[in-house]
Tab-separated table of C-alpha atoms and ligand atoms in Angstrom:
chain	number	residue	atom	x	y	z
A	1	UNK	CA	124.891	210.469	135.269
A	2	UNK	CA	126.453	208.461	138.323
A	3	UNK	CA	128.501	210.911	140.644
A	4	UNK	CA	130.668	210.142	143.446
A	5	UNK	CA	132.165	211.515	146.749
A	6	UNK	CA	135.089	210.995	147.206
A	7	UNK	CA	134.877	208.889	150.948
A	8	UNK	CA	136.947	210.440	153.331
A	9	UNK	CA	139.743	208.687	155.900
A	10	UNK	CA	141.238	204.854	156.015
A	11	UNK	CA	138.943	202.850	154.073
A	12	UNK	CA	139.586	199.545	156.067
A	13	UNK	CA	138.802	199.524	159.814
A	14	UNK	CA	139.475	196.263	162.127
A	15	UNK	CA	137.431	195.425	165.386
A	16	UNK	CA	138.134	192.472	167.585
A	17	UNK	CA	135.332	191.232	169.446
A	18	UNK	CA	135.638	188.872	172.041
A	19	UNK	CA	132.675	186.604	172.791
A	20	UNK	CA	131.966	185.648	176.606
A	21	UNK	CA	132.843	181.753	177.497
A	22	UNK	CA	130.567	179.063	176.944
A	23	UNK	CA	129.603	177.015	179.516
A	24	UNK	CA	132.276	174.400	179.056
A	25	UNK	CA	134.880	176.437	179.016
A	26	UNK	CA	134.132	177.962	182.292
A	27	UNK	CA	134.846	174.564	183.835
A	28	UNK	CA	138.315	173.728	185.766
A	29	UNK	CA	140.056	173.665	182.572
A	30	UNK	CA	139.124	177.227	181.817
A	31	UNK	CA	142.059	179.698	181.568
A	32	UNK	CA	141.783	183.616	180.058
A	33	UNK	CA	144.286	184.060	177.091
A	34	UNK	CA	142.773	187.489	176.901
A	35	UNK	CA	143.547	190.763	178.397
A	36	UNK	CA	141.324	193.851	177.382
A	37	UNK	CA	143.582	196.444	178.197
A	38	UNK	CA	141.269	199.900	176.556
A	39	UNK	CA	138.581	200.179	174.110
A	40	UNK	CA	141.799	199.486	171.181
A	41	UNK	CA	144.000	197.709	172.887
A	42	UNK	CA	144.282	194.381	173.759
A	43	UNK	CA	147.117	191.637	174.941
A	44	UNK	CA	147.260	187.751	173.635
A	45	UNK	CA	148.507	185.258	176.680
A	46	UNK	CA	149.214	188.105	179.452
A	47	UNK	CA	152.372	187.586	181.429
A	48	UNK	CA	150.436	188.832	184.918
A	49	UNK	CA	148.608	186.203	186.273
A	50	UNK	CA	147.300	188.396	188.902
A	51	UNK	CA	145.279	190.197	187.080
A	52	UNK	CA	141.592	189.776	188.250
A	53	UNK	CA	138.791	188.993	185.292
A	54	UNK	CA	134.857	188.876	186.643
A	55	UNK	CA	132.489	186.764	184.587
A	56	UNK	CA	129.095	187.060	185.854
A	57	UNK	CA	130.995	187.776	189.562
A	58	UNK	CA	133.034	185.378	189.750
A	59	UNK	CA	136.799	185.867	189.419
A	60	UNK	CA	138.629	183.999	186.471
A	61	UNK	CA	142.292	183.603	186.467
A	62	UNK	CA	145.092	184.319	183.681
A	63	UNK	CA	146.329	180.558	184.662
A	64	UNK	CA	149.154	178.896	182.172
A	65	UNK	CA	147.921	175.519	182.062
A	66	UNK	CA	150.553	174.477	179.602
A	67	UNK	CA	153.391	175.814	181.245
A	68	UNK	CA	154.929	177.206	178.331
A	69	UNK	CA	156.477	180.554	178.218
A	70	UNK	CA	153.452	183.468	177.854
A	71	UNK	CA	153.503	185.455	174.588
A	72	UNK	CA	152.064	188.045	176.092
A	73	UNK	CA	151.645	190.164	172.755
A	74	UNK	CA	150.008	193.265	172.423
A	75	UNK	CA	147.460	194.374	169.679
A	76	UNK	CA	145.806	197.287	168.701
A	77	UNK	CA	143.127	197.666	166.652
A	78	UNK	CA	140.721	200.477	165.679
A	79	UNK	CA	138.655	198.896	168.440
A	80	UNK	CA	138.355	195.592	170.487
A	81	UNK	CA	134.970	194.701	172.577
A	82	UNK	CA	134.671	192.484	175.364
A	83	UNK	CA	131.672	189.743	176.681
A	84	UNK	CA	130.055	192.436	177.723
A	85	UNK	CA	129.151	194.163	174.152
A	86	UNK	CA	126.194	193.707	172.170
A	87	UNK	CA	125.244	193.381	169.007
A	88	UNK	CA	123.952	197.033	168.659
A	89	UNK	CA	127.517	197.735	170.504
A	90	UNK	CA	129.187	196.633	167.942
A	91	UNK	CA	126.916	198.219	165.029
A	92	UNK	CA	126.965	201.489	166.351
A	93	UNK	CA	131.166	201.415	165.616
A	94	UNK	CA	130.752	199.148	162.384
A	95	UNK	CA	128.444	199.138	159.981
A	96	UNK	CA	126.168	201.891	160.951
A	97	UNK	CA	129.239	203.969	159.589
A	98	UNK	CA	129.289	202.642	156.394
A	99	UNK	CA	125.876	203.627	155.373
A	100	UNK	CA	126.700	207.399	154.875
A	101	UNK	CA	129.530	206.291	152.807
A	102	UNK	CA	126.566	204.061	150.747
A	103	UNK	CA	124.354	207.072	150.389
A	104	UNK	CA	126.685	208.512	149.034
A	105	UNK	CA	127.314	206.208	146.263
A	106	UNK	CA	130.192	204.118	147.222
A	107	UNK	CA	130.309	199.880	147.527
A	108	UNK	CA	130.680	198.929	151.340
A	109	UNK	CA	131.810	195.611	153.180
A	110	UNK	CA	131.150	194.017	156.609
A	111	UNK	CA	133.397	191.006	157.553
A	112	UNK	CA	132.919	188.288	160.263
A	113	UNK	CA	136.438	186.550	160.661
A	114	UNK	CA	137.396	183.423	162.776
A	115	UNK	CA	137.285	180.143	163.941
A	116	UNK	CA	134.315	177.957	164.080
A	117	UNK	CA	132.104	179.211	167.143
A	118	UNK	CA	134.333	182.375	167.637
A	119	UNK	CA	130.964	184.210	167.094
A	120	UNK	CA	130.839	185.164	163.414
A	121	UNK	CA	127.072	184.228	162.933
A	122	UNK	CA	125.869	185.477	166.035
A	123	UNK	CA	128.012	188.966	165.384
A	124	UNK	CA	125.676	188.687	161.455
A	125	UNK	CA	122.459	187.223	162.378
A	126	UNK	CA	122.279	187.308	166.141
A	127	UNK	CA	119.064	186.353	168.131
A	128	UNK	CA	115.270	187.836	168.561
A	129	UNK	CA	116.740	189.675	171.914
A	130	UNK	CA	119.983	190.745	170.611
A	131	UNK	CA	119.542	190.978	166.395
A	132	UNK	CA	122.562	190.599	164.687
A	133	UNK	CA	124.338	193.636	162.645
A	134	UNK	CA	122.466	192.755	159.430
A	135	UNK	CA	119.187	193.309	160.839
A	136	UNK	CA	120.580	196.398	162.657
A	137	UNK	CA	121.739	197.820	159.718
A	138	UNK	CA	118.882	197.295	157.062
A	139	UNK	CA	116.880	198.797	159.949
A	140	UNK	CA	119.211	202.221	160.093
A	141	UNK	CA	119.025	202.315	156.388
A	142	UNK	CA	115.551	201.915	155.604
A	143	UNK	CA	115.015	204.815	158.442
A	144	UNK	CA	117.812	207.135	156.563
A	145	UNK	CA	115.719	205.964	153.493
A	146	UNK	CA	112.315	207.607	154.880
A	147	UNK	CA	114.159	210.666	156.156
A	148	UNK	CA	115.448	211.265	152.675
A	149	UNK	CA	112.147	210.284	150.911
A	150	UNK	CA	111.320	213.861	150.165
A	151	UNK	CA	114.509	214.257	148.133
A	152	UNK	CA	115.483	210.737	147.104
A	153	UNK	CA	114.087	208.196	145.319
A	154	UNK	CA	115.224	204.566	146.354
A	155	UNK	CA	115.211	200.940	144.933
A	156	UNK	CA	116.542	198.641	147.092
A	157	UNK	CA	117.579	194.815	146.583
A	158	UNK	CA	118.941	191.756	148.672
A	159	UNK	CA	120.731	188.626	147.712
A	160	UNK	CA	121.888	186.067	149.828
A	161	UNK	CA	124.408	183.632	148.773
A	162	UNK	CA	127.261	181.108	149.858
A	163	UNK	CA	130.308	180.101	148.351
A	164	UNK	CA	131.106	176.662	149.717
A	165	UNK	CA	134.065	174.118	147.637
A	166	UNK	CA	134.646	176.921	145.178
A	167	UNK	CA	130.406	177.008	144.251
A	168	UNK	CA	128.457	179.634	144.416
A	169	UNK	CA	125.107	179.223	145.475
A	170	UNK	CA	121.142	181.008	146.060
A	171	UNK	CA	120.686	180.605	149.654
A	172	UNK	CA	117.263	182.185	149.161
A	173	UNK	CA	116.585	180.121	145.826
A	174	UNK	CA	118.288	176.696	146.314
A	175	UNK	CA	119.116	175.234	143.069
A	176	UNK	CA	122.598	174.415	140.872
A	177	UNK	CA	125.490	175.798	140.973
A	178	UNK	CA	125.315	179.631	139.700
A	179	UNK	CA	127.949	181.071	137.114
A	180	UNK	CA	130.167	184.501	137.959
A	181	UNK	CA	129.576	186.671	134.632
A	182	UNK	CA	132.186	189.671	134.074
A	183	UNK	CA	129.386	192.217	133.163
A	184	UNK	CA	130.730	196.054	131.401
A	185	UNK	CA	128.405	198.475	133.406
A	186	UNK	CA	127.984	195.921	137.151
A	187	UNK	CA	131.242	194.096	137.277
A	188	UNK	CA	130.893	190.445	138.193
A	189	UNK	CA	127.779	189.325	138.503
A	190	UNK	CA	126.046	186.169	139.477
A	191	UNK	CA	124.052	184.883	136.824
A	192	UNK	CA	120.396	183.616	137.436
A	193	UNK	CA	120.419	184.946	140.908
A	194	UNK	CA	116.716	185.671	142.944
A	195	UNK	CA	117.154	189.426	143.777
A	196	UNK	CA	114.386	190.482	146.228
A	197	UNK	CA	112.858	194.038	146.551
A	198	UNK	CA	112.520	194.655	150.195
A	199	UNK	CA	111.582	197.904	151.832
A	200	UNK	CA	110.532	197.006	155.505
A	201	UNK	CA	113.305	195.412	157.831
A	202	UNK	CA	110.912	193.355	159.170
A	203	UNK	CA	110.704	190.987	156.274
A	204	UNK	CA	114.409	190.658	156.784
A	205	UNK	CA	114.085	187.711	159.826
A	206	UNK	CA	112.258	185.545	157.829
A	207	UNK	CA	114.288	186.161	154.684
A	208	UNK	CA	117.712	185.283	156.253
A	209	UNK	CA	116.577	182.691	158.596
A	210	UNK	CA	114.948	180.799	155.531
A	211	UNK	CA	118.506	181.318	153.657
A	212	UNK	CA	120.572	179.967	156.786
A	213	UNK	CA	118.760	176.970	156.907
A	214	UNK	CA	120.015	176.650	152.991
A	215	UNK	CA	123.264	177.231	154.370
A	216	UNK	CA	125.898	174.070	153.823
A	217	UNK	CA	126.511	172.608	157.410
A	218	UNK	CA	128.819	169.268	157.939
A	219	UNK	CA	129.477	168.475	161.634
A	220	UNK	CA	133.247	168.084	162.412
A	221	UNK	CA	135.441	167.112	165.464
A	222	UNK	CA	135.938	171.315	166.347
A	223	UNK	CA	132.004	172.085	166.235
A	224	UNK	CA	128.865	170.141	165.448
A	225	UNK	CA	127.357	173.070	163.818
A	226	UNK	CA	130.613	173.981	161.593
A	227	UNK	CA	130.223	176.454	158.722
A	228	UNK	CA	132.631	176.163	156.191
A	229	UNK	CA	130.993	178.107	153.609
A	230	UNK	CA	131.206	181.740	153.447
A	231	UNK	CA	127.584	183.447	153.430
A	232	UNK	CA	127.374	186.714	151.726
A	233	UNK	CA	124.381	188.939	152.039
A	234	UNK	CA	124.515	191.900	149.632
A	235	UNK	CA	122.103	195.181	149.649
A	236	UNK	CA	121.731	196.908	145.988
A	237	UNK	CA	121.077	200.587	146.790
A	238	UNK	CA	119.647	202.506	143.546
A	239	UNK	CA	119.129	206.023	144.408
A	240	UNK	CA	117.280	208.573	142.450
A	241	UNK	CA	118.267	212.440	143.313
A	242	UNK	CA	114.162	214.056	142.248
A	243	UNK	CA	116.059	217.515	141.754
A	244	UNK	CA	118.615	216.396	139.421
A	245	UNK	CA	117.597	212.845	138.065
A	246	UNK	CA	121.278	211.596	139.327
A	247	UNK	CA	121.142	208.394	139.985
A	248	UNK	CA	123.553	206.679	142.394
A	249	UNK	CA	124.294	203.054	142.874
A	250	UNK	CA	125.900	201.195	145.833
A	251	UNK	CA	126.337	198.094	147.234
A	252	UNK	CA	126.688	196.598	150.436
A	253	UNK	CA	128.154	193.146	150.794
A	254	UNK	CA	127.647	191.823	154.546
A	255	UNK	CA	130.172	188.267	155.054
A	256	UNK	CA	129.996	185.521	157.344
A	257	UNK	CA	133.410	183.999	156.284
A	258	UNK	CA	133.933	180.090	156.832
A	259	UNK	CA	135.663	178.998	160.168
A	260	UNK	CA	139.460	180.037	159.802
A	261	UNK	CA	140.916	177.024	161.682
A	262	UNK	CA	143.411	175.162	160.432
A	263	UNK	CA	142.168	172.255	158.290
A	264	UNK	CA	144.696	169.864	159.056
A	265	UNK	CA	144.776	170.493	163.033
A	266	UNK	CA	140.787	169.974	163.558
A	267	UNK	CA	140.572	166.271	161.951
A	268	UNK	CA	139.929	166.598	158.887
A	269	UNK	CA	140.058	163.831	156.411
A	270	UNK	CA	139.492	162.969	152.753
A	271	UNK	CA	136.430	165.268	151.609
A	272	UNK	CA	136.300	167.135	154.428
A	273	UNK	CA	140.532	167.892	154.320
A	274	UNK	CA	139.829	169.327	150.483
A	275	UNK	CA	136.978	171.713	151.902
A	276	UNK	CA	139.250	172.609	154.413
A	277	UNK	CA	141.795	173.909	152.090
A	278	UNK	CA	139.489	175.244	149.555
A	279	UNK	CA	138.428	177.716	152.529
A	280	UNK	CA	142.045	178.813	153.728
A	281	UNK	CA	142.492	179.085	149.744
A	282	UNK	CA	139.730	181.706	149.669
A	283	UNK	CA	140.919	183.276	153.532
A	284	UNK	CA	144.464	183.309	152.073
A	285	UNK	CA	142.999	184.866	148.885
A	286	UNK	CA	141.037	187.558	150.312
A	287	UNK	CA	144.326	188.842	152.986
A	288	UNK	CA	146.409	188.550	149.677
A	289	UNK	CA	144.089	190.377	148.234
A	290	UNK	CA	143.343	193.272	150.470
A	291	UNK	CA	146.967	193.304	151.164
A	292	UNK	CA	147.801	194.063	147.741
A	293	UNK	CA	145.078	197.095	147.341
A	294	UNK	CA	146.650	198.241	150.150
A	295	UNK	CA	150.179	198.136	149.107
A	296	UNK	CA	149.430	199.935	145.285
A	297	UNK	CA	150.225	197.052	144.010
A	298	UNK	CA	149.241	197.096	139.958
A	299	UNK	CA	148.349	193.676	139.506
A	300	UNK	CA	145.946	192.856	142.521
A	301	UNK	CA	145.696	188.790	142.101
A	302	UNK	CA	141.292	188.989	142.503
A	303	UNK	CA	140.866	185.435	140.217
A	304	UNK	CA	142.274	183.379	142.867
A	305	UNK	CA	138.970	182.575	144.540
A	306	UNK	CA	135.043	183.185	143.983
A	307	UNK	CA	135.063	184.730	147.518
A	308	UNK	CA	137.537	187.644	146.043
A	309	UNK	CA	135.985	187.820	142.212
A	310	UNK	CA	132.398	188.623	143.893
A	311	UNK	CA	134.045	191.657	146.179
A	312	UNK	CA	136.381	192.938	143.838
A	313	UNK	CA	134.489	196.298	143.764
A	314	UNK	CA	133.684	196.376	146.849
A	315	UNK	CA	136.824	196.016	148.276
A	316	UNK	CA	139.367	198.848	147.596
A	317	UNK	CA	140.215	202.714	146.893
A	318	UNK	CA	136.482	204.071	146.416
A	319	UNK	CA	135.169	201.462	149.152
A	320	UNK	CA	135.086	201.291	152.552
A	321	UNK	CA	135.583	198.115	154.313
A	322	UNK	CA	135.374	196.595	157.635
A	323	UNK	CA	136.569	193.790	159.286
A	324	UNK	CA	135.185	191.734	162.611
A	325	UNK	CA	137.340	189.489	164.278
A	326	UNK	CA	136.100	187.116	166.544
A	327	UNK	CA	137.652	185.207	169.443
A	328	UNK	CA	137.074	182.889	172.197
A	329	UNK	CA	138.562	184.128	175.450
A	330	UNK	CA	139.694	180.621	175.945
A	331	UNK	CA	143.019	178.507	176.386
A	332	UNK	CA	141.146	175.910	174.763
A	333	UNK	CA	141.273	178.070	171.449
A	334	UNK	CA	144.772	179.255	172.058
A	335	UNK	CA	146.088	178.584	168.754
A	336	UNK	CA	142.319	180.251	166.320
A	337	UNK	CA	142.590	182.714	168.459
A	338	UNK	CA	146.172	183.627	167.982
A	339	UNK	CA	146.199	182.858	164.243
A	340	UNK	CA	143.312	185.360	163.979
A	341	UNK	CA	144.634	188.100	165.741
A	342	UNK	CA	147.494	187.857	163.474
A	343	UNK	CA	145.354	187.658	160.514
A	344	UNK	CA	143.380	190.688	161.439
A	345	UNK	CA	146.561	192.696	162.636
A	346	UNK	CA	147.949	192.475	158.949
A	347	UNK	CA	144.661	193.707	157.436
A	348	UNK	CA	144.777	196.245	159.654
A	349	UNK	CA	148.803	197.597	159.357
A	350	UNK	CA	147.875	198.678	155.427
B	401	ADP	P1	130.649	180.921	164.503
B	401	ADP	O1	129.582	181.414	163.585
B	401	ADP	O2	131.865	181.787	164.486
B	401	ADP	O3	130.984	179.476	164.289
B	401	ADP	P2	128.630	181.276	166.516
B	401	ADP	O4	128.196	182.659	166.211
B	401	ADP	O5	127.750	180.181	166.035
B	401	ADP	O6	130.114	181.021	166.004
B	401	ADP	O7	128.868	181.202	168.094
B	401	ADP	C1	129.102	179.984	168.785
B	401	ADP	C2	128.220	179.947	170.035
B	401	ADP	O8	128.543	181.010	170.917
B	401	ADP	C3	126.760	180.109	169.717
B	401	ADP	O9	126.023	179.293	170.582
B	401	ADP	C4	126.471	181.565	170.000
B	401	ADP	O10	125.132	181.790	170.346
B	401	ADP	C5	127.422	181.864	171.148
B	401	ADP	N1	127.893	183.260	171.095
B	401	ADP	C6	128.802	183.763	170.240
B	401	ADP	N2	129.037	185.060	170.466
B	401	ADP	C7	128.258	185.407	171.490
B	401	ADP	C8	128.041	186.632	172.215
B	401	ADP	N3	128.694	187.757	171.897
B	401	ADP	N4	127.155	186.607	173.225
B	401	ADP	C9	126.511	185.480	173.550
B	401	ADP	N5	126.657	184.308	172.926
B	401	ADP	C10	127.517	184.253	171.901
B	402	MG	MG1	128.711	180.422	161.984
């Protein structure tokens, strides 16, 4: 028999984090679109240009290089982080939540949203002083595992994959093009995937690094190292109960969604303008989507892209779900970062 709890509170939380600048953009040309006004709230293009901000001591300034009216709109969210977070900051309120909910029995998601070097993949995958929230969290739940080892019996598997142009593909396994199956007892599946039994979080590094190199890069005018495929790591919980034989499945699905810039307005051309739209396709999708749960609707459009046919259950009613969107602080990604504060604020207001 497969019980479940019923998981308590909203199932879809949304966190802003916004990454420190990067060396060019503290330069003359650097202005602060960002104000961090509490741990939830924070303002897009602040009216006050008084308003000191310190990066490593030295004062920045709210300056409105364009000369164009401030929007100066204010967001909240369930929480925003500043430069000054870390990794294991931003764990502690994400995804280290979800895993109760996953003992439990329930599907759980993680996504990184935003434009090309907002932050996404060093928010997933971080760096040997500052791991990422993947590591973080396969480290919390193999240490919940060993607590419960005594009453539980566990089976746990990883796949990494990406979805690039519409194709799904083994990051751990390179090879063609894998199929979606519908599947009675799973849901979709993806057929002829490598799953791999882990049970240590230490084999983790070398398992993701080896799939990120798989990972479909094509430099473009925004950011040599551009990602426009979505990367999706997913954790297969099987849990035995010893005292009952219950048995309790979950799955976590951990996404490091393409860049969310505009196709058209980075320079795009021929191939590279299709790829472009194929990924707003699948952002589009996926806010469609998750609007829709959210909204009762009856006939929640899922088919529209392989990004929402592999989450369909894991998004939704008996899941809980949780979104990271990344930002520049900079006037040099004024427009990303507005589009994906807007993007984030209508996941959020469901
Ligand atoms: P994305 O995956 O969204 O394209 P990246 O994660 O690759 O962006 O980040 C772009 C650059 O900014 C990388 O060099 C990364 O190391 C750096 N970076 C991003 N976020 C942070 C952060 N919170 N702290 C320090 N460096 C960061
Ligand atoms: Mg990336």
């Amino acid at each position: 028999p497969i019980s479940r709890i019923r998981a308590k509170g909203r199932n879809i939380r949304v966190i802003v984090r916004v990454r420190p600048p990067s060396n060019r953009e503290q330069g003359e040309n650097f202005s602060n679109v960002l104000k961090i006004v509490d741990d939830s709230t924070i303002v897009f293009d602040p009216k006050e240009e008084n308003v000191p901000f310190f990066y490593h001591g030295v004062q920045q300034r709210y300056r409105n290089l364009t000369k164009r009216p401030n929007k100066n709109l204010q967001f909240t969210f369930d929480r925003v982080f500043s430069h000054e977070a870390c990794n294991n900051d931003v764990f502690e309120c994400t995804t280290k939540e979800l895993i109760k909910t996953l003992m439990n029995g329930y599907n759980c998601s993680a996504f990184v949203y935003g434009a090309t070097g907002a932050g996404k993949t060093h928010t997933m995958l971080g760096r040997g002083d500052d791991p990422g929230i993947i590591f973080l969290t396969m480290r919390e739940l193999f240490k919940q595992k060993d607590e419960l080892s005594q009453e539980r019996h566990f089976e746990i598997e990883v796949t990494y994959l990406e979805v690039y142009n519409e194709t799904v593909k083994d990051l751990l396994n390179p090879g063609p093009a894998l199929e979606l199956r519908e599947n009675g007892q799973y849901g979709v599946i993806v057929a002829g995937i490598q799953v791999h039994r882990i049970d240590k979080s230490e084999k983790l590094f070398d398992l993701l690094e080896q799939g990120n190199k798989n990972r479909t890069q094509h430099p473009t005018d925004a950011n040599e190292e551009s990602s426009r495929s979505h990367a999706i790591f997913q954790v297969c919980l099987r849990m035995k109960i010893i005292s009952t034989n219950e048995i309790r499945l979950a799955k976590l699905s951990m996404i490091d969604l393409a860049g969310s810039e505009n196709g058209a307005a980075t320079g795009y051309s021929g191939a590279r303008f299709t790829e472009g739209v194929n990924i707003n396709k699948s952002l589009l999708a996926l806010g469609n989507y998750i609007n829709g749960l959210a909204h009762k609707q009856r006939y929640v459009p899922y088919r529209d892209s392989k990004l929402t046919r592999l989450l369909k259950d894991s998004l939704g009613d008996n899941c809980q779900t949780v979104m990271i969107a990344n930002v520049s602080p900079s006037s040099l990604s004024y427009e990303d970062t507005y589009n994906t504060l807007r993007y984030a604020i209508r996941v959020k207001s469901i």
